[in-house]
Coordinates of C-alpha atoms and ligand atoms in Angstrom, one line a residue:
Chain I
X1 CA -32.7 -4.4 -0.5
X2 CA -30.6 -4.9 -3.5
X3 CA -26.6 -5.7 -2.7
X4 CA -23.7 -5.7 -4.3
X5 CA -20.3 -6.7 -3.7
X6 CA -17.0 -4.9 -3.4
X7 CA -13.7 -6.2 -3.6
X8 CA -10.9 -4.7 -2.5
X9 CA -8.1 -6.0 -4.0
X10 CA -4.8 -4.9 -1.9
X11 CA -6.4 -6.8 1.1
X12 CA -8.1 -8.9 -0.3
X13 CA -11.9 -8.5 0.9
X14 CA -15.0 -8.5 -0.2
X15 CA -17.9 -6.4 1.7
X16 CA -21.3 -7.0 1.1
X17 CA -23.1 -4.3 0.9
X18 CA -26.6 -2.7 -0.3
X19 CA -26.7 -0.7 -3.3
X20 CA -26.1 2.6 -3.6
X21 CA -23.7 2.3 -0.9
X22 CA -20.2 4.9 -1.2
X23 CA -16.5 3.1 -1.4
X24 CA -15.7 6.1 2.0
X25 CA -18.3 4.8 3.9
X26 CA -16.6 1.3 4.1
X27 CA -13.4 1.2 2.4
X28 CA -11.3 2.6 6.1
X29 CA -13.0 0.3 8.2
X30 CA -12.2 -2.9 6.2
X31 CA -8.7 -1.6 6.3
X32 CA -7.9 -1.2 2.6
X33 CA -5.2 1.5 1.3
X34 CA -7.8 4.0 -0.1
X35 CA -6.3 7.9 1.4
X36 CA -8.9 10.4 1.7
X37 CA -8.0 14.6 2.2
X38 CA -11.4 16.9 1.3
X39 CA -14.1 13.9 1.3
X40 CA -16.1 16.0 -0.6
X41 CA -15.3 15.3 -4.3
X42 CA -12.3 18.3 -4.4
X43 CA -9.3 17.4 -4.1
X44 CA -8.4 13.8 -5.6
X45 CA -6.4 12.3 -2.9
X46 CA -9.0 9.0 -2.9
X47 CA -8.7 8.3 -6.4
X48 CA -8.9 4.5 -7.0
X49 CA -8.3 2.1 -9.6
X50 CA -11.7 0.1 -10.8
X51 CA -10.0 -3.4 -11.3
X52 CA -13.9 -4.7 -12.7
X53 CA -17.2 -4.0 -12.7
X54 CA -17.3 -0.2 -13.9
X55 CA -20.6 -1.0 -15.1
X56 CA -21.7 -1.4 -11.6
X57 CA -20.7 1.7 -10.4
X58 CA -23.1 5.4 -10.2
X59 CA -22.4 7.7 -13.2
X60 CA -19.4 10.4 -12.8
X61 CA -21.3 13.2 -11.2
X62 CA -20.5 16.4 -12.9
X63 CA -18.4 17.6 -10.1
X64 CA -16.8 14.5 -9.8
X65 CA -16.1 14.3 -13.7
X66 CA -14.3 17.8 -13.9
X67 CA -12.0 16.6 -10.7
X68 CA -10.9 13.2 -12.8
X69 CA -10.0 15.7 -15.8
X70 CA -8.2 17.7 -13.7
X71 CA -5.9 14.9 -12.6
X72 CA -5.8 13.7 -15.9
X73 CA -7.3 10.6 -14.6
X74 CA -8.0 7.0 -17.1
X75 CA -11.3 5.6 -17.8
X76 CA -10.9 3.1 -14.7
X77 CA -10.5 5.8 -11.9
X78 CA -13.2 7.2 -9.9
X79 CA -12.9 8.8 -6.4
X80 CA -13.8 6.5 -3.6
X81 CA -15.7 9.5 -2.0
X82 CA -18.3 10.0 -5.0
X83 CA -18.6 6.9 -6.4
X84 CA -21.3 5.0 -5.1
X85 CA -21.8 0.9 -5.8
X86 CA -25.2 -0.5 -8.0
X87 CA -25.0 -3.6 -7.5
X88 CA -23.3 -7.3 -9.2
X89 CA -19.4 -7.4 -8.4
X90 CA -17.1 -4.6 -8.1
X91 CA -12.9 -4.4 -7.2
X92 CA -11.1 -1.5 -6.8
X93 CA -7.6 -0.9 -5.3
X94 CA -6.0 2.2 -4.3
X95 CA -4.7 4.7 -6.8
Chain Y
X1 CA 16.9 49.2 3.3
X2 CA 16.8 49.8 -0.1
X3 CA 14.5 48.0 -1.9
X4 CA 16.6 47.3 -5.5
X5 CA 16.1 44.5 -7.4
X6 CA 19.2 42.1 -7.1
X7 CA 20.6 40.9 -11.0
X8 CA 21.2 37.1 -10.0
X9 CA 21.8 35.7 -13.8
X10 CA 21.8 38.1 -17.3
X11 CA 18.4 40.0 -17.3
X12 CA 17.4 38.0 -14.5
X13 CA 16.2 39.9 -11.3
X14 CA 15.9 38.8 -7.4
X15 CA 12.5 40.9 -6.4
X16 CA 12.0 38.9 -3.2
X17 CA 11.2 40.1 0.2
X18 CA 12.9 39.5 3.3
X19 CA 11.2 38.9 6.4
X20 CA 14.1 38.8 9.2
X21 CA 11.7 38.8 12.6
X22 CA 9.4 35.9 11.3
X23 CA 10.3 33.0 14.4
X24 CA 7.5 30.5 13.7
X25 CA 6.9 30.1 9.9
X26 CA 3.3 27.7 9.7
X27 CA 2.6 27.1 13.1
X28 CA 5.1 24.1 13.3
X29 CA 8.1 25.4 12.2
X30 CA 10.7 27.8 13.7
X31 CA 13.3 29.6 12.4
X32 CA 16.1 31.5 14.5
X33 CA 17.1 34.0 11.8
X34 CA 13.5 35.0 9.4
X35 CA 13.4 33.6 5.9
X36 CA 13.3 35.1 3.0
X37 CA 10.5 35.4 0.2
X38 CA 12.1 35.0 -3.1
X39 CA 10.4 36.1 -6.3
X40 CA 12.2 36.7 -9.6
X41 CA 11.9 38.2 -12.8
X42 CA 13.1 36.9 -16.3
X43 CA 13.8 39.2 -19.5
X44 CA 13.2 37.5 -22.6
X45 CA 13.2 40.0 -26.2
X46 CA 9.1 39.3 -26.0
X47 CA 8.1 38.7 -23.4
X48 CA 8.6 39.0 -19.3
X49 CA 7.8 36.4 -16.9
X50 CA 7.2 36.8 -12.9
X51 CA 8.1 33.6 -11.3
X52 CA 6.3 33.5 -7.7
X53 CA 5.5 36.4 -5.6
X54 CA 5.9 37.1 -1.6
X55 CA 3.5 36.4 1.1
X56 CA 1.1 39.4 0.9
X57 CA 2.4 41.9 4.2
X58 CA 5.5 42.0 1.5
X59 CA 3.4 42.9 -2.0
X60 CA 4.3 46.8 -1.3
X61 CA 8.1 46.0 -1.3
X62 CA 7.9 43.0 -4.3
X63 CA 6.1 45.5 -6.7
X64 CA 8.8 48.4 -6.1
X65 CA 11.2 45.4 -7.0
X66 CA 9.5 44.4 -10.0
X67 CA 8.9 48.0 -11.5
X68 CA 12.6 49.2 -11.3
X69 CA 13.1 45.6 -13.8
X70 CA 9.8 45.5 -15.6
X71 CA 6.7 47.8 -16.7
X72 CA 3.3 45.9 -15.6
X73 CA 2.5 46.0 -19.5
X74 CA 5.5 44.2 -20.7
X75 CA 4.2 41.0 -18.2
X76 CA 3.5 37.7 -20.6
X77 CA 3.7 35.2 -18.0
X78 CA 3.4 34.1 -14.4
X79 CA 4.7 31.6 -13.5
X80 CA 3.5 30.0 -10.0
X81 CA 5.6 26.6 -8.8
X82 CA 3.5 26.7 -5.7
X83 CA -0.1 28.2 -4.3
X84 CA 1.1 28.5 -0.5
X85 CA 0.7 31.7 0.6
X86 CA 3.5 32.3 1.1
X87 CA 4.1 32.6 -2.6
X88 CA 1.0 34.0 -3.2
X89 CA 0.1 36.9 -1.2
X90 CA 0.8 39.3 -4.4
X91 CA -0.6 37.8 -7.1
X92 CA -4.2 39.0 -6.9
X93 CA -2.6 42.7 -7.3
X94 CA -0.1 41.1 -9.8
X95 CA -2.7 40.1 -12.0
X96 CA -4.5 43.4 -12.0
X97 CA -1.9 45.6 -12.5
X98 CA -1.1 43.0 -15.2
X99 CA -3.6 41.9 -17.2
X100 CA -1.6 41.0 -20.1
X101 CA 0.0 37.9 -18.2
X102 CA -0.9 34.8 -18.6
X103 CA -0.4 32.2 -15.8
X104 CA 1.6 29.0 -15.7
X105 CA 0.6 26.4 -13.2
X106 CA 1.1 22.8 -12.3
X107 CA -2.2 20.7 -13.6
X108 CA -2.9 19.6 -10.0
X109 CA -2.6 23.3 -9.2
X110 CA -6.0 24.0 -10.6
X111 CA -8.6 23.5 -8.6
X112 CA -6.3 25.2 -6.1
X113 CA -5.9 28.4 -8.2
X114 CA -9.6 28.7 -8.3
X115 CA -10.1 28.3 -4.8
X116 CA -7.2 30.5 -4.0
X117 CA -8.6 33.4 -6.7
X118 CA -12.2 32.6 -5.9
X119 CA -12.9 32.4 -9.6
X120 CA -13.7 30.2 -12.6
X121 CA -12.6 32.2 -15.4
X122 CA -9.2 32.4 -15.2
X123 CA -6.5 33.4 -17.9
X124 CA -4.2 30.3 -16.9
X125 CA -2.0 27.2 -19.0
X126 CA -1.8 24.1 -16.9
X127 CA 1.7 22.7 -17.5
X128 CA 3.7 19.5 -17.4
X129 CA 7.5 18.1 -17.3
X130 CA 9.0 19.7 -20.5
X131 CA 6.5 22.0 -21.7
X132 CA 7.8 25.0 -22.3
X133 CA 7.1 28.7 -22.9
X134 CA 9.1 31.0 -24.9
X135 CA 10.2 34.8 -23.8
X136 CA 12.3 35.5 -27.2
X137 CA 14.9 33.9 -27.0
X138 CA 14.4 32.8 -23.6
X139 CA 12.8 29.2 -22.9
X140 CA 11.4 28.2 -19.3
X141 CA 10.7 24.7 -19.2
X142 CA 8.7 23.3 -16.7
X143 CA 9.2 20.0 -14.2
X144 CA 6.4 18.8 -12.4
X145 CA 7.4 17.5 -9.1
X146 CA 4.3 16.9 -7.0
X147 CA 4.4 16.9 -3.9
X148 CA 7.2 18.7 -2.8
X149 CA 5.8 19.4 -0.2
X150 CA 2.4 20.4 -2.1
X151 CA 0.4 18.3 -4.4
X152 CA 0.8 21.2 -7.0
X153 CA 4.7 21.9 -6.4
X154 CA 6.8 22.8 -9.6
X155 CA 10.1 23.8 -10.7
X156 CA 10.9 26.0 -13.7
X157 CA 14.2 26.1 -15.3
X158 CA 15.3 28.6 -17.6
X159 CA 17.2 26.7 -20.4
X160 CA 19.5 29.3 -21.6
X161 CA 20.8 30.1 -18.0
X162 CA 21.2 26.7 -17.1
X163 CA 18.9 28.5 -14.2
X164 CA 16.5 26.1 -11.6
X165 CA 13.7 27.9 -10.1
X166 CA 12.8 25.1 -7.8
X167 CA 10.0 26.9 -5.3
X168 CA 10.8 25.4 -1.8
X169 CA 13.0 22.7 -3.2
X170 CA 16.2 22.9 -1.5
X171 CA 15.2 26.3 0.1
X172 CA 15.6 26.8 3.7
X173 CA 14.0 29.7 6.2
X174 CA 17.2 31.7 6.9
X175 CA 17.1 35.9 5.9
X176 CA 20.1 37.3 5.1
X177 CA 20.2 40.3 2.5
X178 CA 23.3 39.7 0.6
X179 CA 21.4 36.8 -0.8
X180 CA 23.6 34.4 -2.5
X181 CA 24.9 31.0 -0.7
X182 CA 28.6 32.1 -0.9
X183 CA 28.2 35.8 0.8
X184 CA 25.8 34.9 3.4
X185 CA 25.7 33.3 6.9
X186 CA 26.1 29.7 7.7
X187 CA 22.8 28.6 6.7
X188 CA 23.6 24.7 7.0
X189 CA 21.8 23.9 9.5
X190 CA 18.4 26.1 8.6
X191 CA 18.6 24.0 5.2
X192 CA 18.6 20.7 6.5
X193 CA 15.7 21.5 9.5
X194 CA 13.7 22.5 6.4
X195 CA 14.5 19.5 4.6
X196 CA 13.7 17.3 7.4
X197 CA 10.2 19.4 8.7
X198 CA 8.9 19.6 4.7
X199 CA 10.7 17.5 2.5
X200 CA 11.0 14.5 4.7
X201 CA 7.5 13.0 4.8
X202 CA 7.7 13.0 1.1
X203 CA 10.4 11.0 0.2
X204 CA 9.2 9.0 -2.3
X205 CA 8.3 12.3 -4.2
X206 CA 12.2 13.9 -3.6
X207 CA 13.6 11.0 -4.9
X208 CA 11.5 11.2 -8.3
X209 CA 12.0 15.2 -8.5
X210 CA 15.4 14.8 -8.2
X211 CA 15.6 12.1 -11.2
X212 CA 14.1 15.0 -13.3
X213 CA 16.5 17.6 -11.8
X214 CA 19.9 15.4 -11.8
X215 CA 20.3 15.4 -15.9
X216 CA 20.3 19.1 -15.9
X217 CA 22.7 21.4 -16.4
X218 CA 22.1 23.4 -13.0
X219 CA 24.5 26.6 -12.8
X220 CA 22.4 28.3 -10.1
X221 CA 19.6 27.0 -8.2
X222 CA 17.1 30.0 -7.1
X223 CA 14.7 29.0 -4.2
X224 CA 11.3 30.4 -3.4
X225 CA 13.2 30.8 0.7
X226 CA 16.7 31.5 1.7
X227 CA 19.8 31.7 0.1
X228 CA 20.4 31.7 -4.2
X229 CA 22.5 28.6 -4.8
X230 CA 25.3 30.0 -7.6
X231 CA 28.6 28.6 -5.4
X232 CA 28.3 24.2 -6.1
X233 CA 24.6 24.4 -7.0
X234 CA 24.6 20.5 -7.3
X235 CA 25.9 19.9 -3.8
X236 CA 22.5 20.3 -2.6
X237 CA 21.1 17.9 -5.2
X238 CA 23.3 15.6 -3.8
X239 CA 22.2 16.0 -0.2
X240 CA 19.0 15.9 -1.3
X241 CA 19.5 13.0 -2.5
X242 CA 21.0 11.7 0.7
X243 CA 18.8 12.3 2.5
X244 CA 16.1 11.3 0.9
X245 CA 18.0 7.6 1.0
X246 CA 16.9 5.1 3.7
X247 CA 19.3 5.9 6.8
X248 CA 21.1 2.6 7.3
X249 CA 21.9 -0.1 5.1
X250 CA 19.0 -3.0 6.2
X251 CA 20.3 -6.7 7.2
X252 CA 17.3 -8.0 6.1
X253 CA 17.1 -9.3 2.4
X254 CA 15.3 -7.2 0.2
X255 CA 12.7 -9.4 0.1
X256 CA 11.9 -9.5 3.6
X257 CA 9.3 -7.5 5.2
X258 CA 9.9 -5.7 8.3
X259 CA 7.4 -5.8 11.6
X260 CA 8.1 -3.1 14.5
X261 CA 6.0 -3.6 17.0
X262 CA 6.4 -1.3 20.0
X263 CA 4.8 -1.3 23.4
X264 CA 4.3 -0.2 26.7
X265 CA 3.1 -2.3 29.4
X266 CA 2.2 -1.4 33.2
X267 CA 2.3 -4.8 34.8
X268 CA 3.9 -7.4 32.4
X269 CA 0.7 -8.4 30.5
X270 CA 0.6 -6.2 27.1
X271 CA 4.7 -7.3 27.0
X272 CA 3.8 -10.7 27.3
X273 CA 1.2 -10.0 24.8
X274 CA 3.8 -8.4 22.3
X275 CA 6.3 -11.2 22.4
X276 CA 3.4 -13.3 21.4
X277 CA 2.3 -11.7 18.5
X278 CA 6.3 -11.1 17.5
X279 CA 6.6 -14.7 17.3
X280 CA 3.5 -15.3 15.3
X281 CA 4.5 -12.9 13.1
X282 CA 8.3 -14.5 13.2
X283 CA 6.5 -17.8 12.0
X284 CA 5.6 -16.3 8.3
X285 CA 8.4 -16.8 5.8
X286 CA 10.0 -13.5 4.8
X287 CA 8.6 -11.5 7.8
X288 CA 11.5 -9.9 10.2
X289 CA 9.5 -8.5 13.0
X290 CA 11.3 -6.7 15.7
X291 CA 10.1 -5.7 19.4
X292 CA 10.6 -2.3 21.2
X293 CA 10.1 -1.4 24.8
X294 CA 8.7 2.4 24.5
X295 CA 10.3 3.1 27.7
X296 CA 13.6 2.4 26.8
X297 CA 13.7 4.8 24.0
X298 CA 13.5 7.7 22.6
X299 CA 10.7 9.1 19.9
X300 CA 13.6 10.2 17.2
X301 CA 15.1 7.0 16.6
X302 CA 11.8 5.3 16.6
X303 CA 10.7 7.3 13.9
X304 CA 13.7 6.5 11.2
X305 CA 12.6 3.1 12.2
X306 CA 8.9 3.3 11.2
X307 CA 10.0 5.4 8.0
X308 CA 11.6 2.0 7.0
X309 CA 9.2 -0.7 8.2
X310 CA 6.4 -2.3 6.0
X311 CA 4.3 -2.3 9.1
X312 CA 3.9 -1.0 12.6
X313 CA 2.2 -2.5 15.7
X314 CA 1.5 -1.3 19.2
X315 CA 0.6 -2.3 22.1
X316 CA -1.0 -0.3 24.8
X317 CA -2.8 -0.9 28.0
X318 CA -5.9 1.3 28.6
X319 CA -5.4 3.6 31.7
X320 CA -8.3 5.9 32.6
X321 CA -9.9 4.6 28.6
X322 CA -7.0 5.7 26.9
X323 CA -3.9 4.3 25.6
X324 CA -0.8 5.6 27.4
X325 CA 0.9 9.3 26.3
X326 CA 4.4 7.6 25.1
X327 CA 2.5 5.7 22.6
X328 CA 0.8 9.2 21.4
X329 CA 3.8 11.2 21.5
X330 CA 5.5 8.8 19.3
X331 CA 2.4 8.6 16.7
X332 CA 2.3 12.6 16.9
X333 CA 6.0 12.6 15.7
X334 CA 5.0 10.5 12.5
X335 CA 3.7 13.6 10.8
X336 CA 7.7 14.2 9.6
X337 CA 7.9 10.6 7.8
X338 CA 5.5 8.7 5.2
X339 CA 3.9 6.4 6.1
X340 CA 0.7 6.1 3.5
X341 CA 0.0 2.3 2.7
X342 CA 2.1 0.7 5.3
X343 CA 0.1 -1.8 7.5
X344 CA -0.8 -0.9 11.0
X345 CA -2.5 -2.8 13.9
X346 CA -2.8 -2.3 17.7
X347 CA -3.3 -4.4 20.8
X348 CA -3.2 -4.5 24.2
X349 CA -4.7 -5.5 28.0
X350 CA -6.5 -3.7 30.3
X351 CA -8.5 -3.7 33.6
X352 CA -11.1 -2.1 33.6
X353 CA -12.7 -1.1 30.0
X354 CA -10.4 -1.4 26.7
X355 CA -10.8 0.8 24.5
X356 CA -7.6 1.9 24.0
X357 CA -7.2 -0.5 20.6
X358 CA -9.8 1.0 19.1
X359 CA -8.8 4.5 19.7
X360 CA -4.9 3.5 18.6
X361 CA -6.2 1.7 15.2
X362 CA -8.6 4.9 14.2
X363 CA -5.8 7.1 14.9
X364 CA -3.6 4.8 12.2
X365 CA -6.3 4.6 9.7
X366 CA -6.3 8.7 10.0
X367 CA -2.5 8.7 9.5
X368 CA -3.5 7.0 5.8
X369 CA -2.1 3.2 7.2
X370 CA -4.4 0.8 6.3
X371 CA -5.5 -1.5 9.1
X372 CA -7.1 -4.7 7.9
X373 CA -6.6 -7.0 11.0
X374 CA -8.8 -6.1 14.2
X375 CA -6.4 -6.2 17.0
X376 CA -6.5 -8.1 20.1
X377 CA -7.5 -7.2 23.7
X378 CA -6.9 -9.0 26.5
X379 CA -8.5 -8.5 30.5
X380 CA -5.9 -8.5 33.0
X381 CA -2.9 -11.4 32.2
X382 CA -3.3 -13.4 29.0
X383 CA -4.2 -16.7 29.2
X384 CA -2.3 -19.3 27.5
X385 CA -5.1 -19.5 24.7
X386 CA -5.1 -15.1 24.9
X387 CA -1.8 -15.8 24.1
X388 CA -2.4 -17.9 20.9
X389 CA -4.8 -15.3 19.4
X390 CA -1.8 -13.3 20.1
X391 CA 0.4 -15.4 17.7
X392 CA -2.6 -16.0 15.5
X393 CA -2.6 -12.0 15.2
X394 CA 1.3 -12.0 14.6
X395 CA 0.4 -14.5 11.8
X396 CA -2.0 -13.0 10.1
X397 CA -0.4 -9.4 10.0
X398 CA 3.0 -11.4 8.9
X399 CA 0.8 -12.8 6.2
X400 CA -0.9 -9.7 5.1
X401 CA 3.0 -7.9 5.1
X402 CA 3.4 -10.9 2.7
X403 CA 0.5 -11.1 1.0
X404 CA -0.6 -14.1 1.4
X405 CA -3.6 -13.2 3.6
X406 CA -7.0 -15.5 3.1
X407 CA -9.6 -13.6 0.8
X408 CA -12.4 -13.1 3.2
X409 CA -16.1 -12.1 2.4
X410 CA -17.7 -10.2 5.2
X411 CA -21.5 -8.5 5.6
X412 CA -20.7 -4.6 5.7
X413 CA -22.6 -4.6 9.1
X414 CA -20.3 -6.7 10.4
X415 CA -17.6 -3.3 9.6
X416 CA -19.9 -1.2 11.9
X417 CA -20.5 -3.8 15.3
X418 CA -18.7 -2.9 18.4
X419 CA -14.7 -3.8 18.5
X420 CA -14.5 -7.3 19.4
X421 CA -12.1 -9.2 21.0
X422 CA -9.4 -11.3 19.4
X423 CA -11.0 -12.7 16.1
X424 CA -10.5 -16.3 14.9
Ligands
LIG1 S1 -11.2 12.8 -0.7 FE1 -11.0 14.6 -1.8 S2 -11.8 14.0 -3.7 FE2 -12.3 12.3 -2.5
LIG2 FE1 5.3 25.7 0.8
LIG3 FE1 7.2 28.3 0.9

């Protein structure tokens, strides 16, 4: 199966981890400082910072789009509940 | 009791409601004297604006309010610093009667608006700090102050008044009808509870609302509960302000990090665990790590001290596979302070099965801590090498407080394996 890694950045640690795999279903049991409230793409609280590697990352899913408008999110933030990893090198931090 | 609408500022109108039997406001608060719902409603020469509305058993009384100051027709604007409920219960018949209105939210308020109105097509203006709306020759300007206590809490101030309308900023649950600060009871003490029960856990967020409030001119302050503010208006900024400071002045250097690490032990063995791990924290420059015996204090002061350290530890024994009830009381009390981001780690001994680490580290990662170090458990009394994964745990928190914490590269499978015991 194809991998990819993930950094995360505040903690310093990089999971490997097969492609397709989404920043929630790893980013709280490495530890990292990601926050989660809905966990369903609503309400914003896990928005994170993509240090590198936005190329690697799932496109914004509409849903997921509208939410990021709505906090007037930049280019670099995605929520850590929607986005899912490709593949190659990715780092995020909280935010 | 009559339900006029109280002038509070020139063509300015309390149309609140006041709820004096309410004893338990949310489930976790309590009030000993009802609160108050407190809507208002501004004149301009084109316009009328409705700032907030009441929780909705009171929409009966808030309408005959509004009517005696305003016909539904003449409605331009509402203006909502905050979707709770509370505020809310009206607007759904506020927006019918008025269809002319258009409504003024917070751009986080949003996607709550359209959950709260079950709709998409909504007649609404997202706003931010210093937009503004005119009236005719009346300007509100907006403040967004996230976050206190919602993510889509506002305040709107009415330039020409010099007039704050700052939702449940420095609003207390106290009902008294004649209204204003200097005519009612002694509502001291209702203010601070409510500062300290909904403000509190939000510090961070008071302290950059109050930079946009301070510069103001502020001649009254008029909260969405409790008393008007019109007799020293800024004396509450102030204690605002205080309290949102840290509570004593720290002895460490600025640069240092704090550790607290509490415990509880049964028989000698998670203490003797905790003074390990304090020391190998102790051994990482800039790291002031501190140890507290849970039974020889009280959960209140405990609290101030985790809503200033950088990181929290605690040790637990398991007892019938589950870490001791001091230990939970004290992380049940944490729902009052922040603490989002700080570090967090857990250890302990036990007899028979341990699993109270485990359960103490998930419960940290749920508070929003992060937890990067998997903590150490120990059977029965530590060894002398249990005790150097001790310090070696103490280390490697210091140096994650500091950070200075080895990159690591890990398998995610390796995320999902059973707890293990202390890591090298
Ligand atoms: S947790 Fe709510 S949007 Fe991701
Ligand atoms: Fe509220
Ligand atoms: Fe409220």
């Amino acid at each position: 199966m194809p991998k990819a890694n993930v950094t995360f950045e505040d903690i310093g640690v990089t999971v490997t981890v097969p492609a397709g795999t989404r920043l929630i279903e790893i980013s709280e049991k490495v530890g990292a400082g990601i926050t989660y409230g809905c966990r369903e793409g609503e309400c914003a609280t896990c928005m994170m910072k993509i240090v590198s590697g936005m190329e690697n990352m799932s496109e914004r899913s509409v849903l997921e789009d509208k939410v990021l408008q709505e906090n007037m999110a930049s280019r670099k933030h995605r929520l850590a509940c929607q986005a899912q990893v490709l593949g190659g090198e990715v780092v995020v931090r909280p935010g | 009791m009559s339900e006029a609408p109280v002038s509070i500022a020139p063509d300015v109108f309390w149309i609140g409601a006041l709820d004096p039997q309410l004893r338990v406001f949310d489930v976790i608060l309590r009030t000993a004297n009802g609160t108050t719902y407190n809507a208002y409603c501004v004149r301009g020469e084109t316009g009328v604006a409705v700032i907030d509305t009441v929780k909705a058993e009171y929409a009966d009384t808030f309408f005959e309010r509004l009517e005696q100051v305003a016909r539904y027709d003449e409605i331009t604007v509402i203006v909502l610093n905050h979707l709770e409920p509370d505020h809310t219960g009206a607007l759904p018949e506020l927006m019918r009667r008025a269809p002319r209105a258009r409504l003024y939210i917070s751009v986080k308020a949003q996607t709550m608006l359209k959950g709260l109105l079950k709709s998409e097509d909504l007649a609404y203006t997202p706003v931010d700090t210093g937009d503004t709306v005119n009236l005719g020759g009346r300007t509100l300007t907006f403040l967004n102050t996230p976050f206190l206590h919602w993510p889509d809490t506002q305040c709107t101030y009415l330039n020409e008044e010099a007039l704050l309308f700052s939702g449940d900023v420095f609003g207390c649950h106290f009902c008294d009808g004649r209204l204003f600060n200097d005519r009612v009871g002694d509502f001291r003490f209702s203010f601070e509870y409510y500062y300290q029960h909904i403000m509190r856990p939000f510090r961070e967020h008071v302290r950059a609302g109050l930079d946009l409030i301070e510069p103001l001119r502020l001649d009254l302050i008029a909260p969405a509960h409790g008393p008007i503010l019109r007799d020293a208006p800024r004396s509450y900024v102030q204690r605002y302000r205080q309290l949102a400071a840290p509570l004593l002045h720290n002895e460490a250097s600025d640069r240092a990090k704090t550790l607290v690490i509490f415990y509880i032990s049964s028989y000698g063995n998670t203490a003797r665990m905790a003074q390990a791990v304090r020391d190998g924290a102790e051994e990482i420059d800039g790291v002031r790590a501190s140890l507290y015996d849970l039974q020889g204090g009280e959960v209140t002061p405990f609290v101030d001290l985790i809503e200033e350290a950088d990181g929290i530890v605690f040790g637990s024994p398991t007892i019938n596979g589950d870490a001791v009830k001091p230990i939970w009381d004290l992380l049940s009390s944490l729902a009052v302070v922040s603490v989002k981001d700080k570090l967090g780690a857990a250890f302990g001994s036990y007899g028979w099965t341990g699993e109270a680490v485990s359960m103490l580290e998930d419960r940290l990662r749920g508070l929003k801590l992060r937890v990067p170090v998997t903590g150490v458990r120990v059977k029965l009394i530590p060894t002398e090498e249990e005790l150097d994964q001790c310090r070696l745990f103490g280390r490697q928190l210091g140096k994650h407080l500091t950070g200075r914490n080895a990159r690591r590269v890990i398998d995610m499978s390796e995320l999902f394996k059973e707890p293990h015991h202390a890591q090298g």
